[in-house]
PDB file of C-alpha atoms in Angstrom:
ATOM      1  CA  MET M   7       0.000   0.000   0.000  1.00  0.00           C
ATOM      2  CA  GLN M   8       1.124   3.534  -0.695  1.00  0.00           C
ATOM      3  CA  LEU M   9       0.191   6.943   0.614  1.00  0.00           C
ATOM      4  CA  ILE M  10       0.070   9.974  -1.665  1.00  0.00           C
ATOM      5  CA  CYS M  11       0.154  13.383   0.036  1.00  0.00           C
ATOM      6  CA  HIS M  12      -0.476  16.722  -1.670  1.00  0.00           C
ATOM      7  CA  PHE M  13       0.491  20.091  -0.180  1.00  0.00           C
ATOM      8  CA  THR M  14       0.015  23.737  -1.053  1.00  0.00           C
ATOM      9  CA  VAL M  15       3.022  25.526   0.439  1.00  0.00           C
ATOM     10  CA  SER M  16       4.167  29.114   0.690  1.00  0.00           C
ATOM     11  CA  ASP M  17       7.886  28.259   0.642  1.00  0.00           C
ATOM     12  CA  PHE M  18       9.000  24.908  -0.746  1.00  0.00           C
ATOM     13  CA  ASP M  19      12.495  25.027   0.777  1.00  0.00           C
ATOM     14  CA  ARG M  20      11.185  25.746   4.293  1.00  0.00           C
ATOM     15  CA  TRP M  21       8.531  23.042   3.855  1.00  0.00           C
ATOM     16  CA  ARG M  22      11.196  20.566   2.696  1.00  0.00           C
ATOM     17  CA  SER M  23      13.367  21.307   5.750  1.00  0.00           C
ATOM     18  CA  ALA M  24      10.391  20.693   8.050  1.00  0.00           C
ATOM     19  CA  TRP M  25       9.474  17.518   6.102  1.00  0.00           C
ATOM     20  CA  ASP M  26      13.034  16.216   6.448  1.00  0.00           C
ATOM     21  CA  ALA M  27      13.016  16.965  10.188  1.00  0.00           C
ATOM     22  CA  ASP M  28       9.965  14.683  10.568  1.00  0.00           C
ATOM     23  CA  HIS M  29      11.875  11.650   9.216  1.00  0.00           C
ATOM     24  CA  GLU M  30      12.034   9.803  12.546  1.00  0.00           C
ATOM     25  CA  ALA M  31       8.281  10.116  13.168  1.00  0.00           C
ATOM     26  CA  ARG M  32       7.517   8.818   9.667  1.00  0.00           C
ATOM     27  CA  THR M  33       9.901   5.900  10.156  1.00  0.00           C
ATOM     28  CA  GLN M  34       8.308   5.012  13.492  1.00  0.00           C
ATOM     29  CA  ALA M  35       4.923   5.044  11.736  1.00  0.00           C
ATOM     30  CA  GLY M  36       6.205   2.500   9.226  1.00  0.00           C
ATOM     31  CA  LEU M  37       6.354   4.983   6.358  1.00  0.00           C
ATOM     32  CA  THR M  38       9.131   5.123   3.777  1.00  0.00           C
ATOM     33  CA  VAL M  39       9.396   8.054   1.394  1.00  0.00           C
ATOM     34  CA  LEU M  40       9.579   6.735  -2.152  1.00  0.00           C
ATOM     35  CA  GLN M  41       9.456  10.044  -4.011  1.00  0.00           C
ATOM     36  CA  LEU M  42       8.980  13.780  -3.459  1.00  0.00           C
ATOM     37  CA  TRP M  43       7.859  16.127  -6.207  1.00  0.00           C
ATOM     38  CA  ARG M  44       7.752  19.882  -6.499  1.00  0.00           C
ATOM     39  CA  GLY M  45       5.401  21.833  -8.742  1.00  0.00           C
ATOM     40  CA  PRO M  46       7.445  23.028 -11.728  1.00  0.00           C
ATOM     41  CA  ASP M  47       5.961  26.493 -12.110  1.00  0.00           C
ATOM     42  CA  ASP M  48       5.937  28.447  -8.874  1.00  0.00           C
ATOM     43  CA  GLY M  49       7.076  26.053  -6.122  1.00  0.00           C
ATOM     44  CA  THR M  50       3.796  26.233  -4.208  1.00  0.00           C
ATOM     45  CA  ARG M  51       2.877  22.571  -4.713  1.00  0.00           C
ATOM     46  CA  ALA M  52       4.586  19.593  -3.107  1.00  0.00           C
ATOM     47  CA  HIS M  53       3.666  15.928  -3.420  1.00  0.00           C
ATOM     48  CA  ALA M  54       4.965  12.874  -1.588  1.00  0.00           C
ATOM     49  CA  LEU M  55       4.647   9.176  -2.320  1.00  0.00           C
ATOM     50  CA  LEU M  56       5.236   6.919   0.680  1.00  0.00           C
ATOM     51  CA  SER M  57       5.263   3.174   1.160  1.00  0.00           C
ATOM     52  CA  VAL M  58       2.967   2.065   4.002  1.00  0.00           C
ATOM     53  CA  ASN M  59       3.690  -1.084   6.011  1.00  0.00           C
ATOM     54  CA  ASN M  60       0.884  -0.544   8.548  1.00  0.00           C
ATOM     55  CA  ARG M  61      -2.153   1.540   7.632  1.00  0.00           C
ATOM     56  CA  ALA M  62      -3.227   2.124  11.240  1.00  0.00           C
ATOM     57  CA  HIS M  63       0.219   3.506  12.128  1.00  0.00           C
ATOM     58  CA  ALA M  64       0.223   5.638   8.983  1.00  0.00           C
ATOM     59  CA  GLN M  65      -3.194   7.056   9.871  1.00  0.00           C
ATOM     60  CA  ALA M  66      -1.962   7.783  13.394  1.00  0.00           C
ATOM     61  CA  TRP M  67       0.975   9.703  11.897  1.00  0.00           C
ATOM     62  CA  ILE M  68      -1.445  11.739   9.780  1.00  0.00           C
ATOM     63  CA  ASP M  69      -3.750  12.371  12.753  1.00  0.00           C
ATOM     64  CA  ARG M  70      -1.078  13.366  15.262  1.00  0.00           C
ATOM     65  CA  SER M  71      -1.266  17.125  15.490  1.00  0.00           C
ATOM     66  CA  ASP M  72      -2.195  17.042  11.797  1.00  0.00           C
ATOM     67  CA  ALA M  73       1.156  15.755  10.511  1.00  0.00           C
ATOM     68  CA  LEU M  74       0.379  16.961   7.013  1.00  0.00           C
ATOM     69  CA  SER M  75       0.294  20.600   8.062  1.00  0.00           C
ATOM     70  CA  GLY M  76       1.160  20.797  11.757  1.00  0.00           C
ATOM     71  CA  ASP M  77       4.910  20.218  11.452  1.00  0.00           C
ATOM     72  CA  ASP M  78       5.471  22.345   8.383  1.00  0.00           C
ATOM     73  CA  ALA M  79       7.216  25.476   9.718  1.00  0.00           C
ATOM     74  CA  GLY M  80       4.015  27.400   8.966  1.00  0.00           C
ATOM     75  CA  THR M  81       4.267  26.817   5.216  1.00  0.00           C
ATOM     76  CA  VAL M  82       1.238  24.602   4.425  1.00  0.00           C
ATOM     77  CA  SER M  83      -2.075  26.253   3.591  1.00  0.00           C
ATOM     78  CA  ASP M  84      -3.798  23.112   2.294  1.00  0.00           C
ATOM     79  CA  SER M  85      -3.114  19.374   2.269  1.00  0.00           C
ATOM     80  CA  SER M  86      -4.766  16.104   1.356  1.00  0.00           C
ATOM     81  CA  TYR M  87      -3.843  12.448   1.314  1.00  0.00           C
ATOM     82  CA  HIS M  88      -4.977   9.206  -0.262  1.00  0.00           C
ATOM     83  CA  PHE M  89      -4.133   5.597   0.519  1.00  0.00           C
ATOM     84  CA  VAL M  90      -3.739   3.651  -2.739  1.00  0.00           C
ATOM     85  CA  THR M  91      -2.853   0.178  -3.909  1.00  0.00           C
ATOM     86  CA  THR M  92      -1.626  -1.070  -7.252  1.00  0.00           C
ATOM     87  CA  ALA M  93      -4.519  -1.965  -9.521  1.00  0.00           C
TER      88      ALA M  93
END
């Protein structure tokens, strides 16, 4: 199973630093970052693809103080996520 996260950010570099600082929490939740993407035009979009080894732990990571926007150095104005599997 994978997790796709989408972010609208005000400063990609600051967001990326905050994302990198959350590595240990993601690892403890059983998440592995497979790929990060940046919007090519203005740097206000970020996307992450993560491998999930335990959906409940991954959901707990998302829920904890809103991991998708709570640990972002104040850069995230919107976020969403989707659990997906290969069809």
